[in-house]
Amino acid sequence: HPHPDAVEYALSARTLVESGRFAISVNGTELPSRYGWGFPLLIVPAYLLTGVVYTHAIYAVLACSLLNVVLVFALGAVLFGPWAGLVAAGILALYPNQLNYAGRLMTEVPATFLLALATYLFLRGRFFPAGCAFGGAVWFRTPLVPLLGLYGVILLWRRAGMKALALLLAGPLLLWGVNHGLERAGVVAPPSTTGFNLVLSSYRPYAGTKTAPSQEQFEHPWRTYIHSAVSNPGSFLADRALSLYYLWGPCAWEIRSPILKWVMGIRCPLFILSIAAVFLAWRARAPFPTVAALFSPILVVTAIHVMFFSTSRFTFTMEPFAVVLSVWALREMVPSLRGRVGPETGGVTITREG
């Protein structure tokens, strides 16, 4: 059975193709979508090329999934050497979560592709296209917005200049301006899941909640969330710790297959190695800005989903970066690998755009 989100994406893309409007059309009735219009817009070319058949929407996801592997190779090869790129791309191509969501009509795959593309362009000093790719990623996954701030900090730290920062910001601001204009004109509707997720994070089953949230609480999600934290801080902190475990722990609790539960556990050492890469890079100094840029998506997405709630699918957008960082960390920790998995000093210098 398709995920409810997938149904909305496919229906929205069909309405875009047939009438040029962003809405869900069911039996002649148009309903607003709960999600942004980026993913349906990506599905449109698949419909135009192969016909408006709902199952054909998956072609857009498959294309992005293949490009994710290519980008991980490029990130690993350019930053840390060709062997690092090959190893990282091979791991990602066979990674269970990546294989699973390559066949699902969900935003994880295209958001990951655009985020990886943005990071690659950022590290290569192509700041305006990096900003545009980042703005596109936010269309798919709104919680990625704080990541732009970390990229800006890295630019300022590397003294890349205000022009570089302006070029980086210009891309997403341009795209967000277009999106805001379309929302104001009523062409598209703003996504409406943030408040729902805030309230839901205070009423998770593992939090011991016995009652369902009220309509008033849904109408004031931030107040509900803060009240939950202040009124019962112990349970709130325990809940956040459980969210971190469900996100990166060694056992994927929601997967039924006992084998897959532990196969997915590879995410735990990847997370640990990614953190180790930050400390190793800090000690080595030279590749630290590169490693910091690669770790930034992991930091931001982890923080956001710990704040809300977590499942194993939410690691998806972070996995390419975790794989690349893990390969580099292993190379640094195992001297015999240094000559095989990349140069002695990895990374590119983030400087002014030429």
Coordinates of C-alpha atoms in Angstrom, one line a residue:
H1 CA 0.0 0.0 0.0
P2 CA 1.4 3.5 -0.8
H3 CA 2.3 5.9 1.9
P4 CA -0.4 8.6 2.4
D5 CA 2.3 11.2 1.6
A6 CA 3.0 9.5 -1.7
V7 CA -0.7 9.7 -2.7
E8 CA -0.7 13.4 -2.2
Y9 CA 2.5 13.9 -4.2
A10 CA 1.2 11.9 -7.1
L11 CA -2.2 13.6 -7.1
S12 CA -0.7 17.0 -6.9
A13 CA 1.6 16.4 -9.8
R14 CA -1.3 15.2 -11.9
T15 CA -3.2 18.4 -11.2
L16 CA -0.2 20.4 -12.1
V17 CA 0.1 18.6 -15.5
E18 CA -3.6 18.7 -16.3
S19 CA -4.7 22.2 -15.0
G20 CA -1.5 24.0 -14.0
R21 CA -2.7 24.3 -10.4
F22 CA -1.1 23.0 -7.2
A23 CA -3.9 21.1 -5.4
I24 CA -5.3 17.6 -4.9
S25 CA -8.2 16.8 -7.2
V26 CA -10.4 14.0 -6.0
N27 CA -13.7 13.3 -7.8
G28 CA -13.9 16.8 -9.1
T29 CA -13.2 18.4 -5.7
E30 CA -9.9 20.3 -5.2
L31 CA -8.3 20.1 -1.7
P32 CA -5.2 21.9 -0.5
S33 CA -2.0 19.8 -0.1
R34 CA -0.3 19.6 3.3
Y35 CA 3.1 19.7 1.7
G36 CA 5.2 22.0 -0.4
W37 CA 5.0 21.9 -4.2
G38 CA 8.7 21.1 -4.9
F39 CA 8.3 17.3 -5.1
P40 CA 5.1 17.3 -7.3
L41 CA 7.0 19.7 -9.6
L42 CA 9.8 17.2 -9.8
I43 CA 7.4 14.5 -10.7
V44 CA 5.9 16.5 -13.6
P45 CA 8.7 15.7 -16.1
A46 CA 8.2 12.0 -15.4
Y47 CA 4.5 12.3 -16.2
L48 CA 5.2 14.4 -19.3
L49 CA 7.7 11.9 -20.7
T50 CA 5.9 8.7 -19.8
G51 CA 2.3 9.6 -19.4
V52 CA 0.2 10.6 -16.4
V53 CA 0.3 7.2 -14.6
Y54 CA 0.7 7.3 -10.9
T55 CA 3.3 4.6 -10.8
H56 CA 5.5 6.5 -13.3
A57 CA 6.1 9.1 -10.6
I58 CA 8.7 6.8 -9.1
Y59 CA 11.0 7.4 -12.1
A60 CA 11.9 10.8 -10.7
V61 CA 12.9 9.2 -7.4
L62 CA 15.0 6.5 -9.1
A63 CA 16.9 9.2 -11.1
C64 CA 17.7 11.1 -8.0
S65 CA 18.8 7.9 -6.2
L66 CA 21.3 7.1 -8.9
L67 CA 22.6 10.7 -8.9
N68 CA 23.0 10.5 -5.1
V69 CA 25.5 7.7 -5.6
V70 CA 27.4 9.7 -8.3
L71 CA 27.5 12.7 -6.0
V72 CA 28.8 10.7 -3.1
F73 CA 31.6 9.4 -5.3
A74 CA 32.3 13.0 -6.4
L75 CA 32.4 14.3 -2.8
G76 CA 34.7 11.5 -1.6
A77 CA 37.0 11.6 -4.7
V78 CA 37.4 15.4 -4.9
L79 CA 37.8 15.9 -1.2
F80 CA 39.6 12.8 0.0
G81 CA 40.8 10.9 -3.1
P82 CA 39.4 8.5 -5.7
W83 CA 39.5 5.4 -3.5
A84 CA 37.5 7.2 -0.8
G85 CA 35.0 8.2 -3.5
L86 CA 34.6 4.6 -4.8
V87 CA 34.3 3.1 -1.3
A88 CA 31.8 5.7 -0.2
A89 CA 29.7 5.3 -3.4
G90 CA 29.8 1.5 -3.0
I91 CA 28.6 1.6 0.6
L92 CA 25.8 4.1 -0.3
A93 CA 24.6 2.1 -3.3
L94 CA 24.2 -1.0 -1.1
Y95 CA 23.0 0.7 2.1
P96 CA 19.6 -0.8 3.2
N97 CA 17.8 2.5 3.8
Q98 CA 18.9 3.9 0.5
L99 CA 17.7 0.8 -1.4
N100 CA 14.4 0.9 0.5
Y101 CA 13.5 4.5 -0.2
A102 CA 14.7 4.4 -3.8
G103 CA 11.4 2.6 -4.4
R104 CA 9.2 4.9 -2.4
L105 CA 7.5 8.1 -3.6
M106 CA 8.8 10.2 -0.7
T107 CA 10.8 13.4 -0.4
E108 CA 13.9 11.8 1.2
V109 CA 15.7 10.9 -2.1
P110 CA 15.3 14.2 -4.0
A111 CA 16.0 16.3 -0.9
T112 CA 19.2 14.3 -0.3
F113 CA 20.2 14.7 -4.0
L114 CA 19.8 18.5 -3.9
L115 CA 21.5 18.8 -0.5
A116 CA 24.5 16.7 -1.6
L117 CA 24.6 18.8 -4.8
A118 CA 24.5 22.0 -2.8
T119 CA 27.3 20.8 -0.5
Y120 CA 29.5 19.7 -3.4
L121 CA 29.1 23.1 -5.2
F122 CA 29.7 24.9 -1.9
L123 CA 32.9 23.1 -1.3
R124 CA 34.0 23.8 -4.9
G125 CA 33.4 27.5 -4.4
R126 CA 30.3 27.8 -6.6
F127 CA 28.3 29.6 -4.1
F128 CA 25.3 30.9 -6.2
P129 CA 24.4 27.5 -7.7
A130 CA 25.0 26.0 -4.3
G131 CA 22.5 28.3 -2.8
C132 CA 20.0 27.5 -5.6
A133 CA 20.4 23.8 -5.0
F134 CA 20.0 24.4 -1.2
G135 CA 16.9 26.4 -1.8
G136 CA 15.5 23.5 -3.8
A137 CA 16.3 21.0 -1.0
V138 CA 14.4 23.2 1.4
W139 CA 11.4 22.9 -0.9
F140 CA 11.4 19.2 -0.2
R141 CA 12.5 19.3 3.5
T142 CA 11.8 22.6 5.2
P143 CA 13.7 21.7 8.4
L144 CA 17.0 22.1 6.4
V145 CA 16.7 25.9 6.6
P146 CA 19.1 26.3 9.7
L147 CA 21.8 24.6 7.7
L148 CA 22.3 27.7 5.6
G149 CA 23.4 29.5 8.7
L150 CA 26.1 27.0 9.3
Y151 CA 27.3 27.3 5.8
G152 CA 27.5 31.0 6.2
V153 CA 29.5 30.7 9.4
I154 CA 32.0 28.4 7.6
L155 CA 32.4 31.0 4.8
L156 CA 33.0 33.8 7.3
W157 CA 35.4 31.6 9.3
R158 CA 37.4 30.9 6.1
R159 CA 37.3 34.6 5.2
A160 CA 35.8 33.9 1.9
G161 CA 34.4 37.4 1.7
M162 CA 31.0 39.1 1.8
K163 CA 30.6 38.5 -1.9
A164 CA 30.7 34.8 -1.4
L165 CA 28.2 35.0 1.4
A166 CA 25.9 37.2 -0.7
L167 CA 26.1 34.7 -3.6
L168 CA 25.3 31.8 -1.3
L169 CA 22.3 33.6 0.1
A170 CA 21.0 35.0 -3.2
G171 CA 20.1 31.5 -4.5
P172 CA 17.7 30.4 -1.8
L173 CA 16.3 33.9 -1.3
L174 CA 15.4 34.1 -5.0
L175 CA 13.7 30.7 -4.8
W176 CA 11.9 31.5 -1.6
G177 CA 10.8 34.8 -3.0
V178 CA 9.2 33.1 -5.9
N179 CA 7.6 30.6 -3.6
H180 CA 6.3 33.3 -1.3
G181 CA 4.9 35.2 -4.3
L182 CA 3.1 32.0 -5.5
E183 CA 1.7 31.4 -2.0
R184 CA 0.4 35.0 -1.7
A185 CA -1.2 34.7 -5.2
G186 CA -2.9 31.5 -4.1
V187 CA -1.2 29.4 -6.8
V188 CA 0.3 27.1 -4.1
A189 CA -0.4 26.6 -0.5
P190 CA 2.2 26.7 2.3
P191 CA 3.1 23.3 3.9
S192 CA 1.1 22.7 7.1
T193 CA 2.8 19.9 8.9
T194 CA 5.2 21.8 11.3
G195 CA 2.6 22.5 14.0
F196 CA 1.2 19.0 13.7
N197 CA 4.7 17.5 14.2
L198 CA 5.4 19.7 17.2
V199 CA 2.2 18.6 18.9
L200 CA 2.8 15.0 17.9
S201 CA 6.3 15.0 19.5
S202 CA 4.7 15.8 22.8
Y203 CA 2.3 12.8 22.4
R204 CA 4.5 10.0 21.3
P205 CA 3.6 6.5 22.6
Y206 CA 7.0 6.1 24.3
A207 CA 6.4 9.3 26.2
G208 CA 3.7 7.5 28.2
T209 CA 0.9 9.8 27.0
K210 CA -2.5 8.3 27.6
T211 CA -4.7 10.9 26.0
A212 CA -4.8 12.4 22.5
P213 CA -4.0 16.1 21.9
S214 CA -7.0 18.4 21.8
Q215 CA -8.0 20.8 19.0
E216 CA -6.8 23.7 21.0
Q217 CA -3.3 22.2 21.4
F218 CA -3.1 21.8 17.6
E219 CA -4.1 25.4 17.2
H220 CA -1.2 26.5 19.5
P221 CA 1.6 24.0 18.7
W222 CA 4.6 25.9 20.1
R223 CA 2.7 26.6 23.4
T224 CA 1.8 22.9 23.6
Y225 CA 5.4 21.9 23.0
I226 CA 6.9 24.4 25.5
H227 CA 4.3 23.5 28.1
S228 CA 5.2 19.8 27.7
A229 CA 8.9 20.6 28.3
V230 CA 8.4 22.9 31.3
S231 CA 5.7 20.8 33.1
N232 CA 7.6 17.6 33.0
P233 CA 11.2 18.2 32.1
G234 CA 12.4 14.7 33.1
S235 CA 10.0 13.0 30.7
F236 CA 10.8 15.6 28.0
L237 CA 14.5 15.0 28.2
A238 CA 14.0 11.2 28.3
D239 CA 11.8 11.5 25.2
R240 CA 14.5 13.5 23.4
A241 CA 17.1 10.9 24.3
L242 CA 14.8 8.1 23.0
S243 CA 14.4 10.2 19.8
L244 CA 18.2 10.2 19.3
Y245 CA 18.3 6.5 19.9
Y246 CA 15.5 5.8 17.4
L247 CA 17.4 8.0 14.9
W248 CA 20.9 6.6 15.2
G249 CA 20.7 3.6 17.5
P250 CA 22.0 0.1 16.7
C251 CA 18.5 -1.4 16.2
A252 CA 15.8 0.0 14.0
W253 CA 12.8 -0.4 16.3
E254 CA 10.0 0.1 13.8
I255 CA 11.2 -2.5 11.2
R256 CA 9.5 -5.8 11.6
S257 CA 12.2 -8.0 10.1
P258 CA 14.6 -9.1 12.8
I259 CA 17.5 -9.2 10.3
L260 CA 16.8 -5.8 8.8
K261 CA 16.5 -4.4 12.4
W262 CA 20.2 -5.1 12.9
V263 CA 21.3 -4.5 9.3
M264 CA 20.0 -1.0 9.7
G265 CA 22.2 -0.8 12.8
I266 CA 25.1 0.2 10.5
R267 CA 23.9 3.7 11.0
C268 CA 25.2 3.7 14.6
P269 CA 28.9 3.2 13.8
L270 CA 28.5 5.6 10.8
F271 CA 27.2 8.3 13.3
I272 CA 30.1 7.6 15.7
L273 CA 32.7 7.7 13.0
S274 CA 31.2 11.0 11.6
I275 CA 31.7 12.5 15.1
A276 CA 35.2 11.1 15.3
A277 CA 35.9 12.7 11.9
V278 CA 35.2 16.1 13.3
F279 CA 37.7 15.6 16.2
L280 CA 40.3 14.1 13.9
A281 CA 39.9 17.0 11.4
W282 CA 40.1 19.5 14.3
R283 CA 43.4 18.0 15.3
A284 CA 44.7 17.9 11.7
R285 CA 43.5 21.5 11.2
A286 CA 43.9 21.5 7.3
P287 CA 40.7 19.5 6.3
F288 CA 38.5 20.8 9.2
P289 CA 36.4 23.3 7.1
T290 CA 35.6 20.6 4.6
V291 CA 34.7 18.1 7.4
A292 CA 32.7 20.7 9.1
A293 CA 30.7 21.4 6.0
L294 CA 30.0 17.7 5.5
F295 CA 29.0 17.2 9.2
S296 CA 26.7 20.3 9.2
P297 CA 23.7 18.4 7.6
I298 CA 24.2 15.6 10.2
L299 CA 24.2 18.1 13.0
V300 CA 21.2 20.1 11.9
V301 CA 18.9 17.2 10.9
T302 CA 19.8 15.3 14.0
A303 CA 19.0 18.2 16.2
I304 CA 15.7 18.9 14.5
H305 CA 14.5 15.3 14.6
V306 CA 15.5 14.9 18.2
M307 CA 13.5 18.0 19.0
F308 CA 10.5 16.6 17.2
F309 CA 10.5 12.8 16.9
S310 CA 12.5 10.2 15.0
T311 CA 12.3 7.0 12.9
S312 CA 15.0 5.3 10.9
R313 CA 13.8 7.0 7.7
F314 CA 14.9 10.4 9.0
T315 CA 18.6 9.5 8.8
F316 CA 18.3 9.2 5.0
T317 CA 19.3 12.8 4.1
M318 CA 22.3 12.5 6.4
E319 CA 23.6 9.1 5.3
P320 CA 25.7 10.2 2.2
F321 CA 27.6 12.6 4.4
A322 CA 28.0 10.1 7.2
V323 CA 29.4 7.5 4.7
V324 CA 31.9 10.0 3.3
L325 CA 33.0 11.1 6.7
S326 CA 33.3 7.6 8.0
V327 CA 35.5 6.5 5.2
W328 CA 37.8 9.5 5.8
A329 CA 37.8 8.8 9.6
L330 CA 38.8 5.2 9.1
R331 CA 41.6 6.3 6.8
E332 CA 42.9 8.6 9.5
M333 CA 42.6 6.0 12.3
V334 CA 44.1 3.1 10.3
P335 CA 47.6 4.2 9.0
S336 CA 47.7 1.3 6.5
L337 CA 44.7 2.8 4.7
R338 CA 46.2 6.2 4.2
G339 CA 47.9 5.5 1.0
R340 CA 45.0 3.7 -0.5
V341 CA 41.9 5.7 0.4
G342 CA 43.1 9.2 -0.4
P343 CA 45.8 11.8 0.0
E344 CA 47.5 12.6 3.3
T345 CA 45.7 15.9 3.5
G346 CA 42.1 15.8 2.4
G347 CA 39.7 18.6 1.6
V348 CA 39.4 21.6 -0.6
T349 CA 39.9 25.2 0.5
I350 CA 36.8 27.2 0.6
T351 CA 37.8 30.6 -0.8
R352 CA 36.3 33.4 -2.9
E353 CA 34.4 32.4 -6.0
G354 CA 36.6 32.8 -9.0

